[in-house]
């Protein structure tokens, strides 16, 4: 913990862990903290999560490690959720393309789209192998694309120096009672991480993870209550009346998306030190997921038999429950990542960093029934029958980054110049087929009923100079030029789509002043462009009950971001205060109309997001053994213009809460016992562009919420530790969109560290 205290003080003094790890001659114990190869001399506000902190949290999936980071919200709806996208102080909870996630310099962000369907591939990393996680806020580094406008998350895994082994077994249980659902959902996970160094030069690490979990309902089948009485339809009971987010009286027929997911991850990483200054690493990771999304009907006829579809009558009101409303689905995916990295210090003045990655999906299949059992007396698809099968096997992305870092020699060491080249290519392909048997891939027709596909490519060059004007004043100037292309676009049933080729320029500037009294003051300003993703351009198709409408003529988001940050080193800790502002022209949003189930992507003019953030972290607060970190963020957002719909001017930007707060405290009682408490708060936010969703307490809404998590751990020896934790201790009921988040969940784990 003394090492951590010193690191915090140095980070506060110099602005960011990357800066002091690169520019200062430090004691050996500090150098052990890894520096990300993605960003050097980053002029952004930052936060960090260490492995020691992670072990005091209730961490099952990797993204759980970030739940108390300032202004960060991960849309994780249940254990094993594949759609855990990142929201931040300037990015809403559906803007997945406004964040970047890297692991050891390899991109995990799925920038094929900008919605819940395109989350980072967290599964490629195991929590047991992580050394630390750094979070950078805003697009202030020229080394990063405009997708960093929200947050950039840098995961650094351990570099083994000798043989080590880490094993963990976990189990959890959630009693979920809401609407007409009253059930218990459980799961378990086993993880093994091994590593060693061989003959001083070669090191290897291996990860295996197996997860088997069941979720609570993630959605519900609903309809608005008709205005007039109508005696038509089969009389049924069990429907649940509720009020929609826009205050429309509505009826609920059943629960959907009860996910049973089985996931397996295997990864091997080989690293070789050619010399003390030159190192290469090869990473191969494989992740597969088998998921069955089940449904439950609430409706019963006069004989007590369940009703799944058809014309029904509830309280003398007639409803039509479609076949798809309570239909299950089945999906199977296989994902693999191949990555290569190289870094070398060529001389005291020069070093280079190279990284390349290829993320592919050898298998991506989703199956859904389209036929109902006669009379609505059986679950759609339960007796087999016709359906649709969708293949997305050819989707993926490739990246390449080459960077050189130049620190001029004697007499000119006040410059650190970084320049380089970036390449990425994203390929999307989706083909939906009609099938005579929805569970049999061989029963599909000869031709797809719908096809969408397309590619985007970016070639970028960048340069950044961190110039020490004097020992206390550093000016960082950066420039990024990007050539962006969109091509191979195809949507079945539409005319051929023309290719696009555009170039954009993004200047950056930051001034850092190390003031007296251990204060650091930094002002940053940046232009950035967030390019439309391939699915925002080309994915027009029906996905389940939702019709997705894209637009191949979308403009990129043009972002102007500013930040003023003050950091102060305190005894045992660090305080950061930030003011931020972000204006976005051609703001891209995907607005779902719940009445028509049409999801349309569009540019809406200009938005503004302005706010303030305070973050504090310290060890041994008041008493030895008590560590605390906390944050408070206030955000004011506004739609400034929308030529297509002037009535939206003055409305709040969707999915940006006015307040966010987090507190995490851990305490070491003695050499055996530890305990922790975490608190999270999220304030008022809206999901609709017109802010018409004023009911925040039912499905479809965006709720205010306050949750508490606790954990108690016992160390039997240096090797073995057991713990018990509870998430959502107070059993808070809250929604993010249509999705109810977990109720009180009990967790237990046993871990061995060698």
XYZ file of C-alpha atoms in Angstrom:
754
model
C 0.000 0.000 0.000
C 2.953 2.363 0.515
C 3.896 1.727 -3.085
C 0.400 2.713 -4.168
C 0.543 5.902 -2.087
C 3.783 6.986 -3.741
C 2.386 6.179 -7.174
C -0.708 8.297 -6.509
C 1.383 11.251 -5.427
C 3.636 11.039 -8.473
C 0.663 10.653 -10.806
C -0.920 13.754 -9.315
C 2.286 15.757 -9.683
C 2.932 14.806 -13.290
C -0.582 14.384 -14.598
C -0.866 10.727 -15.583
C 0.813 7.389 -14.774
C 2.017 7.136 -18.373
C 3.876 10.419 -18.036
C 5.849 9.594 -14.897
C 6.530 6.012 -15.970
C 8.133 7.374 -19.115
C 9.911 10.562 -18.075
C 11.201 10.058 -14.550
C 13.958 7.994 -12.993
C 11.997 6.125 -10.348
C 12.582 3.475 -7.729
C 12.302 -0.040 -9.117
C 9.119 -0.778 -7.204
C 7.251 1.899 -9.183
C 8.437 0.749 -12.593
C 6.526 -2.484 -11.980
C 3.299 -0.612 -12.822
C 2.839 -1.251 -16.560
C 2.551 1.602 -19.032
C 0.055 1.115 -21.808
C 1.543 0.901 -25.293
C -1.537 2.606 -26.734
C -1.084 6.155 -25.409
C 2.017 8.071 -24.318
C 1.969 11.500 -22.638
C -1.822 11.513 -22.692
C -3.214 14.969 -21.808
C -6.540 13.666 -20.471
C -8.081 13.274 -17.035
C -7.610 9.694 -15.898
C -8.506 7.083 -13.309
C -7.095 3.690 -12.401
C -8.248 0.362 -10.977
C -5.614 -2.019 -9.586
C -5.758 -5.771 -9.066
C -5.685 -5.178 -5.289
C -8.846 -3.064 -5.578
C -10.534 -5.575 -7.887
C -10.100 -8.331 -5.319
C -12.127 -6.370 -2.793
C -15.016 -5.871 -5.259
C -17.717 -8.286 -6.372
C -16.084 -9.043 -9.729
C -17.421 -11.853 -11.902
C -17.036 -10.414 -15.408
C -14.098 -8.134 -16.239
C -16.337 -5.114 -16.730
C -17.389 -5.314 -13.050
C -13.946 -3.907 -12.224
C -15.011 -0.496 -13.592
C -18.321 -0.072 -11.775
C -16.928 2.502 -9.280
C -14.722 4.400 -11.754
C -15.682 8.088 -12.074
C -18.571 8.679 -14.498
C -18.305 5.182 -15.987
C -21.404 3.028 -16.413
C -21.237 -0.414 -18.003
C -24.605 -1.559 -19.343
C -24.307 -5.037 -17.837
C -27.857 -6.320 -17.344
C -26.963 -9.722 -15.872
C -23.964 -11.945 -15.233
C -22.538 -13.001 -18.596
C -24.283 -10.248 -20.565
C -22.668 -9.976 -24.012
C -23.949 -6.422 -24.508
C -22.022 -4.573 -21.787
C -21.298 -1.316 -23.623
C -19.540 1.645 -21.970
C -21.182 4.950 -21.037
C -19.221 7.901 -19.660
C -19.687 11.509 -18.631
C -20.250 12.593 -22.279
C -21.503 9.342 -23.872
C -24.910 7.790 -23.287
C -25.651 4.155 -22.532
C -26.350 3.279 -26.186
C -23.344 5.073 -27.753
C -21.006 2.090 -27.911
C -18.822 3.721 -30.598
C -17.939 6.575 -28.202
C -15.498 4.473 -26.221
C -12.382 2.406 -26.815
C -11.248 -0.693 -24.922
C -7.755 -2.151 -25.348
C -6.050 -5.124 -23.713
C -2.253 -5.033 -23.881
C -2.523 -2.649 -26.825
C -4.985 -4.808 -28.811
C -8.388 -3.343 -29.633
C -11.387 -5.080 -28.016
C -13.975 -2.463 -28.997
C -16.537 -3.643 -31.519
C -16.802 -0.585 -33.759
C -19.002 -2.355 -36.312
C -21.934 -0.449 -34.807
C -23.064 2.152 -32.291
C -25.655 0.448 -30.105
C -26.166 -2.270 -27.513
C -25.449 -4.939 -30.144
C -21.794 -3.908 -30.472
C -20.101 -4.154 -27.069
C -16.397 -4.498 -26.338
C -15.251 -8.122 -26.326
C -14.613 -8.215 -22.573
C -14.529 -12.021 -22.646
C -11.082 -11.982 -24.262
C -9.656 -10.972 -20.859
C -9.917 -12.785 -17.526
C -10.075 -10.813 -14.296
C -7.384 -13.034 -12.755
C -4.753 -11.953 -15.289
C -5.230 -8.190 -14.944
C -2.515 -6.019 -13.421
C -4.373 -2.727 -13.657
C -6.916 -0.806 -15.748
C -6.511 2.829 -16.771
C -9.412 5.050 -17.873
C -8.799 8.164 -19.985
C -11.551 10.739 -20.519
C -11.997 12.632 -23.783
C -10.412 12.804 -27.266
C -7.383 14.905 -26.262
C -4.648 12.590 -27.551
C -3.706 12.683 -31.234
C -2.809 8.992 -30.920
C -6.492 8.048 -30.554
C -9.420 8.272 -33.017
C -12.619 10.191 -32.348
C -14.151 7.119 -30.715
C -12.228 8.234 -27.615
C -14.679 11.146 -27.199
C -16.268 9.323 -24.280
C -13.638 7.172 -22.572
C -10.648 4.998 -23.418
C -10.102 1.931 -21.233
C -6.621 0.390 -21.183
C -6.409 -3.097 -19.656
C -2.893 -4.222 -18.748
C -2.277 -7.868 -17.883
C 0.530 -9.221 -15.748
C 3.912 -10.002 -17.272
C 5.047 -13.140 -15.390
C 8.579 -13.095 -13.969
C 8.390 -16.620 -12.544
C 5.857 -19.427 -12.464
C 2.484 -18.291 -11.125
C -0.970 -19.823 -10.978
C -4.325 -18.277 -10.111
C -7.542 -20.289 -9.858
C -11.019 -19.136 -8.898
C -14.414 -20.798 -8.506
C -17.543 -18.639 -8.155
C -21.259 -19.153 -7.756
C -24.184 -16.730 -7.517
C -27.942 -16.702 -6.980
C -30.611 -14.053 -7.567
C -34.183 -14.185 -6.248
C -36.115 -12.135 -8.771
C -39.682 -11.008 -8.130
C -41.245 -8.361 -10.367
C -44.527 -8.071 -12.257
C -45.729 -11.726 -12.538
C -42.239 -13.276 -12.432
C -41.119 -14.902 -9.189
C -38.119 -17.163 -9.646
C -34.484 -17.812 -8.738
C -31.651 -17.551 -11.261
C -28.212 -19.028 -10.643
C -24.848 -19.500 -12.280
C -21.228 -20.470 -11.767
C -17.813 -19.648 -13.208
C -14.389 -21.311 -13.110
C -11.214 -19.505 -14.146
C -7.554 -20.528 -14.352
C -4.644 -18.218 -15.196
C -1.087 -19.552 -15.498
C 2.177 -17.880 -16.422
C 5.947 -18.295 -16.274
C 9.253 -16.992 -17.593
C 11.567 -19.471 -19.324
C 15.336 -18.972 -19.582
C 15.019 -15.291 -18.833
C 13.819 -14.239 -22.305
C 10.622 -16.157 -23.086
C 7.483 -15.702 -21.021
C 4.088 -17.305 -21.491
C 0.657 -16.910 -19.973
C -2.475 -19.007 -20.376
C -6.100 -18.293 -19.492
C -9.123 -20.582 -19.370
C -12.571 -19.457 -18.259
C -15.902 -21.294 -18.184
C -19.184 -19.569 -17.310
C -22.696 -21.033 -17.099
C -25.424 -18.611 -16.080
C -29.165 -17.893 -16.146
C -30.565 -14.351 -16.273
C -33.715 -12.720 -14.985
C -36.185 -11.524 -17.679
C -34.480 -8.866 -19.783
C -37.579 -7.723 -21.659
C -41.356 -8.087 -21.715
C -44.083 -8.576 -24.317
C -46.450 -5.600 -24.092
C -49.108 -3.556 -25.877
C -51.019 -0.347 -25.224
C -54.460 -0.836 -23.638
C -57.159 -0.180 -26.287
C -59.450 2.777 -25.679
C -62.683 0.907 -26.476
C -64.146 -2.276 -25.024
C -64.264 -5.249 -27.371
C -65.490 -8.723 -26.488
C -63.468 -10.463 -29.191
C -60.694 -12.934 -28.463
C -60.074 -15.765 -26.002
C -60.779 -14.592 -22.431
C -57.563 -14.818 -20.415
C -56.254 -13.805 -17.025
C -52.739 -12.982 -15.826
C -52.061 -9.862 -17.844
C -50.177 -7.210 -15.853
C -51.271 -3.584 -16.307
C -48.519 -0.964 -16.129
C -47.740 2.540 -17.387
C -45.356 3.045 -20.298
C -42.481 5.552 -20.115
C -44.630 8.061 -22.036
C -47.518 7.512 -19.550
C -49.634 5.345 -21.840
C -51.717 2.703 -19.969
C -50.351 -0.640 -21.155
C -50.689 -4.372 -20.686
C -47.921 -6.949 -20.205
C -48.380 -10.484 -21.586
C -45.177 -12.190 -20.507
C -41.457 -12.105 -19.829
C -38.873 -12.532 -22.581
C -35.109 -12.870 -23.037
C -34.502 -15.201 -20.104
C -30.979 -15.982 -21.170
C -29.136 -19.229 -20.471
C -25.578 -18.639 -21.605
C -22.588 -20.991 -21.606
C -19.309 -19.250 -22.399
C -15.744 -20.525 -22.737
C -12.565 -18.491 -23.186
C -9.070 -19.788 -23.936
C -6.089 -17.523 -24.477
C -2.345 -17.904 -24.776
C 0.181 -15.080 -24.870
C 3.855 -15.538 -25.710
C 6.409 -12.782 -25.184
C 10.092 -12.798 -26.069
C 12.775 -10.327 -25.017
C 15.275 -10.229 -27.893
C 17.317 -7.753 -25.865
C 16.605 -5.805 -22.667
C 15.228 -3.035 -24.927
C 13.330 -5.053 -27.558
C 10.295 -7.208 -26.855
C 7.659 -8.922 -29.022
C 4.402 -10.554 -27.968
C 1.956 -12.852 -29.752
C -1.611 -13.264 -28.469
C -4.245 -15.766 -29.557
C -7.650 -15.787 -27.883
C -10.752 -17.868 -28.559
C -14.178 -17.214 -27.072
C -17.390 -19.084 -27.736
C -20.915 -18.508 -26.509
C -23.977 -20.756 -26.697
C -27.124 -18.939 -25.652
C -30.792 -19.853 -25.458
C -33.166 -16.950 -24.870
C -36.356 -18.305 -23.313
C -39.769 -16.733 -22.657
C -42.588 -17.076 -20.116
C -46.247 -16.231 -20.688
C -48.319 -14.664 -17.923
C -51.609 -15.440 -19.704
C -53.972 -18.309 -18.771
C -57.296 -19.327 -20.309
C -60.403 -20.405 -18.385
C -58.985 -23.929 -18.001
C -55.707 -22.608 -16.607
C -53.747 -23.441 -19.752
C -50.966 -21.029 -20.792
C -51.693 -18.851 -23.831
C -48.718 -17.763 -25.935
C -50.189 -16.060 -28.993
C -53.338 -15.135 -30.875
C -56.351 -12.925 -30.207
C -57.011 -12.607 -26.472
C -59.411 -10.680 -24.284
C -58.350 -9.099 -20.987
C -60.973 -7.165 -18.983
C -63.148 -6.801 -22.098
C -60.260 -5.382 -24.141
C -58.999 -7.194 -27.240
C -55.281 -7.707 -27.933
C -53.348 -9.582 -30.585
C -50.284 -11.360 -29.216
C -48.043 -11.966 -32.210
C -46.059 -15.152 -32.717
C -42.793 -13.244 -32.355
C -43.799 -11.513 -29.087
C -43.114 -14.576 -26.921
C -40.854 -16.519 -29.273
C -37.526 -17.825 -27.978
C -34.233 -17.632 -29.855
C -31.018 -19.594 -29.956
C -27.560 -18.309 -30.871
C -24.082 -19.743 -31.232
C -20.985 -17.613 -31.721
C -17.278 -18.280 -31.990
C -14.815 -15.404 -31.810
C -11.068 -15.275 -32.120
C -8.410 -12.608 -31.767
C -4.900 -12.809 -33.166
C -2.561 -10.025 -32.097
C 1.092 -9.161 -32.511
C 2.979 -6.366 -30.768
C 6.573 -5.163 -30.765
C 8.276 -2.401 -28.825
C 11.937 -1.479 -28.993
C 14.166 1.226 -27.623
C 16.504 1.809 -30.555
C 18.675 4.400 -28.809
C 18.463 6.867 -25.929
C 16.547 9.167 -28.302
C 14.353 6.758 -30.275
C 11.860 3.993 -29.578
C 9.198 2.331 -31.725
C 5.931 0.500 -30.997
C 4.030 -1.715 -33.413
C 0.754 -3.585 -32.927
C -1.542 -5.480 -35.283
C -4.732 -7.400 -34.616
C -7.310 -9.469 -36.465
C -10.680 -10.088 -34.795
C -12.940 -12.560 -36.602
C -16.170 -14.499 -36.045
C -15.803 -17.991 -37.547
C -19.350 -18.750 -36.416
C -22.265 -16.410 -35.697
C -25.729 -17.937 -36.007
C -29.087 -16.827 -34.571
C -32.260 -18.915 -34.885
C -35.845 -17.796 -34.200
C -39.216 -19.554 -34.780
C -41.981 -17.862 -36.765
C -44.835 -20.333 -36.244
C -47.114 -20.758 -33.266
C -48.649 -23.913 -31.841
C -52.298 -24.137 -32.910
C -54.696 -22.277 -30.654
C -51.926 -20.369 -28.895
C -51.637 -23.192 -26.330
C -47.904 -23.744 -26.769
C -44.774 -21.662 -26.821
C -43.822 -20.626 -30.368
C -41.167 -22.973 -31.677
C -41.634 -25.541 -28.915
C -42.754 -28.121 -31.475
C -40.151 -27.129 -34.033
C -41.545 -25.693 -37.216
C -40.583 -22.867 -39.503
C -38.410 -19.934 -38.578
C -35.494 -17.778 -39.618
C -31.758 -18.412 -39.304
C -29.316 -15.511 -39.574
C -25.605 -15.861 -40.328
C -23.045 -13.172 -39.498
C -19.930 -15.302 -39.893
C -17.887 -12.923 -42.053
C -17.986 -9.891 -39.743
C -14.879 -8.614 -37.996
C -12.088 -6.046 -37.992
C -8.369 -5.617 -38.573
C -6.102 -2.942 -37.095
C -2.507 -1.802 -37.420
C -0.671 0.857 -35.396
C 2.921 1.981 -35.879
C 4.373 4.624 -33.551
C 7.778 6.210 -33.118
C 8.784 8.180 -30.017
C 11.608 10.682 -30.300
C 13.243 12.371 -27.331
C 15.891 14.741 -28.742
C 19.377 14.452 -27.292
C 21.622 16.568 -25.159
C 20.353 20.086 -24.580
C 16.908 19.455 -26.090
C 15.349 16.926 -23.708
C 12.364 19.186 -23.206
C 10.555 17.532 -26.168
C 8.857 14.144 -26.463
C 7.566 13.698 -30.009
C 5.279 10.803 -30.929
C 4.207 10.224 -34.522
C 2.841 7.311 -36.491
C 0.262 5.615 -38.694
C -3.051 3.876 -37.940
C -5.095 1.532 -40.128
C -8.401 -0.184 -39.481
C -10.933 -2.025 -41.605
C -14.371 -3.142 -40.418
C -16.393 -5.711 -42.358
C -20.052 -6.470 -41.650
C -22.109 -9.235 -43.221
C -25.543 -10.523 -42.261
C -27.684 -12.952 -44.261
C -31.115 -14.077 -43.040
C -32.690 -17.262 -44.419
C -36.136 -18.785 -44.096
C -35.916 -22.304 -42.649
C -38.441 -25.136 -42.605
C -37.098 -26.063 -39.160
C -35.817 -23.158 -37.062
C -33.436 -25.396 -35.067
C -31.849 -27.052 -38.127
C -29.271 -25.019 -40.058
C -29.451 -27.421 -42.989
C -33.156 -26.649 -43.562
C -32.590 -23.141 -44.905
C -33.656 -22.045 -48.365
C -31.315 -21.673 -51.308
C -31.267 -17.854 -51.155
C -31.434 -15.419 -48.224
C -34.614 -13.449 -47.652
C -32.507 -10.415 -46.706
C -28.830 -9.494 -46.854
C -26.869 -6.508 -45.570
C -23.133 -5.971 -45.824
C -20.466 -3.316 -46.115
C -16.977 -2.151 -45.189
C -15.342 0.916 -43.715
C -11.647 1.746 -43.666
C -9.564 4.413 -41.946
C -5.972 5.409 -42.692
C -4.622 7.979 -40.240
C -1.341 9.753 -39.597
C -0.702 11.605 -36.356
C 1.957 13.570 -34.498
C 2.111 14.844 -30.931
C 4.781 16.837 -29.106
C 4.930 17.159 -25.319
C 7.134 20.249 -24.964
C 8.428 21.216 -21.517
C 8.578 24.992 -21.698
C 10.134 24.951 -18.227
C 10.211 22.436 -15.337
C 6.657 23.366 -14.322
C 4.998 24.074 -17.667
C 4.326 21.552 -20.458
C 2.622 22.320 -23.757
C 1.282 19.338 -25.695
C 0.328 19.888 -29.328
C -1.126 17.217 -31.576
C -2.535 16.690 -35.061
C -4.416 13.766 -36.582
C -5.419 13.433 -40.242
C -7.785 10.626 -41.186
C -8.823 9.333 -44.584
C -12.122 7.484 -44.123
C -13.763 5.256 -46.711
C -17.071 3.369 -46.866
C -17.533 0.799 -49.622
C -19.027 -2.582 -50.603
C -22.354 -1.449 -49.155
C -25.275 -3.698 -50.070
C -28.837 -3.876 -48.749
C -31.123 -6.388 -50.448
C -34.069 -4.724 -52.118
C -32.297 -1.357 -52.462
C -30.390 0.313 -55.271
C -26.581 -0.044 -55.374
C -24.843 2.111 -52.752
C -22.061 4.426 -53.880
C -18.673 4.340 -52.144
C -17.481 7.280 -50.048
C -13.995 8.724 -49.510
C -13.401 11.707 -47.182
C -10.515 13.255 -45.249
C -10.727 14.944 -41.827
C -8.227 16.870 -39.688
C -8.189 16.978 -35.879
C -5.918 19.431 -34.016
C -5.281 19.017 -30.262
C -3.684 21.209 -27.594
C -3.057 20.951 -23.871
C -1.189 23.125 -21.354
C -0.122 21.660 -18.013
C 1.137 23.753 -15.087
C 2.668 22.222 -11.999
C 1.674 24.881 -9.511
C 2.848 25.324 -5.955
C 1.417 23.246 -3.154
C 1.368 19.961 -5.073
C -1.269 21.211 -7.510
C -1.377 20.369 -11.197
C -3.554 22.477 -13.513
C -4.231 21.279 -17.059
C -6.367 22.792 -19.802
C -7.080 20.733 -22.930
C -8.978 21.343 -26.168
C -9.472 18.965 -29.077
C -11.272 18.536 -32.351
C -12.306 14.968 -33.159
C -14.424 13.133 -35.721
C -16.432 10.027 -34.881
C -16.983 8.251 -38.182
C -20.285 6.461 -38.905
C -19.983 2.737 -38.324
C -20.622 0.197 -41.041
C -24.011 -0.827 -39.581
C -25.171 2.776 -39.138
C -24.536 3.094 -42.867
C -25.710 -0.257 -44.219
C -27.730 -2.325 -41.697
C -31.336 -2.022 -42.871
C -33.147 -5.195 -41.866
C -35.633 -6.630 -39.424
C -33.978 -7.947 -36.255
C -36.510 -9.835 -34.151
C -39.484 -7.496 -33.810
C -37.438 -4.350 -34.546
C -36.945 -2.900 -38.036
C -33.476 -1.315 -38.222
C -33.189 1.492 -40.774
C -29.701 2.764 -41.653
C -28.545 5.648 -43.848
C -25.501 5.366 -46.187
C -25.323 9.198 -46.402
C -24.758 9.870 -42.701
C -22.237 12.548 -41.756
C -19.495 11.914 -39.186
C -19.945 13.491 -35.770
C -17.798 16.626 -35.492
C -16.722 17.031 -31.865
C -15.162 19.987 -30.046
C -14.108 18.970 -26.523
C -12.570 21.051 -23.748
C -11.458 20.106 -20.252
C -10.000 22.034 -17.323
C -8.602 19.804 -14.605
C -6.921 20.470 -11.266
C -5.199 17.650 -9.393
C -3.853 17.806 -5.869
C -1.658 15.323 -4.048
C -2.991 14.721 -0.556
C -1.496 12.678 2.234
C -2.046 9.116 1.075
C -4.101 10.044 -1.950
C -5.148 12.254 -4.810
C -7.980 14.700 -5.528
C -9.070 15.588 -9.068
C -11.518 18.347 -10.050
C -12.584 18.674 -13.696
C -14.798 20.976 -15.737
C -15.686 19.608 -19.171
C -17.624 20.718 -22.224
C -18.345 18.915 -25.466
C -20.165 20.238 -28.523
C -21.097 17.752 -31.258
C -22.293 18.676 -34.739
C -24.187 16.029 -36.732
C -24.869 14.088 -33.546
C -25.673 10.490 -34.489
C -28.456 8.754 -32.674
C -30.537 5.635 -33.120
C -34.079 6.319 -31.966
C -36.404 3.371 -31.324
C -40.139 3.983 -31.662
C -41.700 1.500 -29.227
C -45.096 1.825 -30.914
C -43.936 0.919 -34.430
C -40.736 -0.968 -33.407
C -38.736 1.012 -35.968
C -35.163 1.954 -35.068
C -33.887 4.767 -37.291
C -30.315 6.111 -37.393
C -30.014 9.841 -38.053
C -27.923 13.005 -37.654
C -29.800 15.531 -35.513
C -27.851 18.814 -35.711
C -25.878 19.966 -32.671
C -25.694 18.963 -29.006
C -23.905 20.313 -25.937
C -22.795 18.420 -22.845
C -21.285 20.464 -20.003
C -20.400 19.300 -16.533
C -18.171 19.054 -13.493
C -16.534 16.052 -11.904
C -14.761 15.433 -8.606
C -12.775 12.262 -7.935
C -10.921 11.291 -4.764
C -8.792 8.278 -3.924
C -6.704 7.593 -0.817
C -5.296 4.801 1.325
C -5.262 4.544 5.133
C -7.952 7.212 5.500
C -8.352 8.205 9.179
C -7.325 4.722 10.309
C -4.753 2.257 8.922
C -6.305 -0.236 6.522
C -9.216 1.927 5.297
C -8.995 2.759 1.569
C -11.600 4.944 -0.133
C -12.281 6.146 -3.641
C -15.279 8.130 -4.733
C -16.581 10.454 -7.410
C -19.385 12.907 -8.057
C -20.357 14.088 -11.560
C -22.901 16.693 -12.611
C -23.842 16.968 -16.290
C -26.087 19.420 -18.105
C -26.951 18.450 -21.679
C -28.958 20.111 -24.415
C -29.933 19.665 -28.047
C -28.898 23.001 -29.580
C -30.237 22.525 -33.094
C -32.053 20.003 -35.266
C -33.120 21.295 -38.687
C -35.228 18.202 -39.255
C -37.220 18.639 -36.031
C -36.901 22.119 -34.456
C -39.187 21.074 -31.581
C -36.243 19.097 -30.120
C -34.192 22.234 -29.466
C -33.712 22.721 -25.748
C -34.361 19.067 -24.883
C -31.882 16.958 -22.919
C -29.505 14.678 -24.817
C -30.790 11.095 -24.404
C -29.244 8.790 -21.802
C -27.038 11.355 -20.061
C -27.990 11.434 -16.343
C -27.799 14.759 -14.535
C -25.953 13.254 -11.547
C -23.707 10.261 -11.050
C -21.945 9.297 -7.840
C -19.870 6.377 -6.601
C -18.127 5.429 -3.373
C -16.047 2.335 -2.726
C -14.435 1.665 0.640
C -12.421 -1.368 1.690
C -11.026 -2.166 5.132
C -8.397 -4.659 6.292
C -9.514 -5.800 9.747
C -6.413 -7.942 10.247
C -4.198 -10.309 8.285
C -7.168 -12.608 7.593
C -10.349 -10.518 7.282
C -11.242 -7.786 4.757
C -14.537 -6.089 4.017
C -15.847 -3.594 1.477
C -18.851 -1.418 0.724
C -19.738 0.108 -2.638
C -22.450 2.685 -3.386
C -23.701 3.842 -6.797
C -26.186 6.572 -7.683
C -27.578 7.602 -11.080
C -29.956 10.544 -11.510
C -32.565 11.770 -13.954
C -32.169 10.968 -17.637
C -34.378 10.559 -20.706
C -34.396 7.971 -23.471
C -36.420 9.830 -26.106
C -35.144 12.770 -28.115
C -38.266 14.762 -27.178
C -37.873 13.820 -23.466
C -41.449 12.504 -23.465
C -40.531 9.468 -21.313
C -41.378 11.010 -17.949
C -42.383 7.788 -16.170
C -39.106 6.357 -14.893
C -40.361 3.410 -12.855
C -41.529 0.766 -15.344
C -40.144 -1.304 -18.181
C -38.951 0.781 -21.101
C -37.874 3.638 -18.838
C -34.576 5.004 -17.579
C -34.678 4.929 -13.784
C -32.983 6.856 -11.061
C -31.352 4.372 -8.720
C -29.155 3.924 -5.673
C -27.505 0.562 -5.093
C -25.239 -0.837 -2.400
C -22.806 -3.772 -2.684
C -20.939 -5.489 0.149
C -18.208 -8.114 0.353
C -16.464 -9.973 3.167
C -13.263 -11.921 2.553
C -11.198 -14.331 4.639
C -7.623 -15.371 3.839
C -6.846 -18.857 5.136
C -3.207 -18.590 4.083
C -1.044 -16.802 1.540
C -2.446 -19.204 -1.058
C -6.149 -19.563 -0.292
C -8.896 -16.993 0.141
C -12.699 -17.236 0.310
C -15.254 -14.441 0.110
C -18.972 -13.781 0.189
C -20.642 -10.780 -1.399
C -24.031 -9.240 -2.103
C -24.814 -6.983 -5.049
C -27.829 -4.654 -4.804
C -28.086 -5.213 -1.067
C -31.321 -3.199 -0.719
C -33.036 -5.074 -3.595
C -33.530 -1.897 -5.627
C -35.863 -2.154 -8.657
C -34.650 -0.116 -11.609
C -34.663 -0.142 -15.410
C -32.281 0.977 -18.146
C -34.479 1.081 -21.227
C -36.778 -1.942 -21.393
C -34.369 -3.960 -19.261
C -34.865 -4.603 -15.549
C -31.500 -4.793 -13.816
C -30.660 -7.553 -11.310
C -32.244 -7.673 -7.892
C -30.332 -8.708 -4.777
C -27.668 -11.214 -5.856
C -25.573 -13.392 -3.545
C -22.046 -14.369 -4.589
C -19.477 -16.751 -3.143
C -15.968 -17.495 -4.350
C -12.896 -19.529 -3.501
C -9.543 -18.578 -4.987
C -6.021 -19.950 -4.928
C -2.970 -17.833 -5.793
C 0.473 -19.318 -6.174
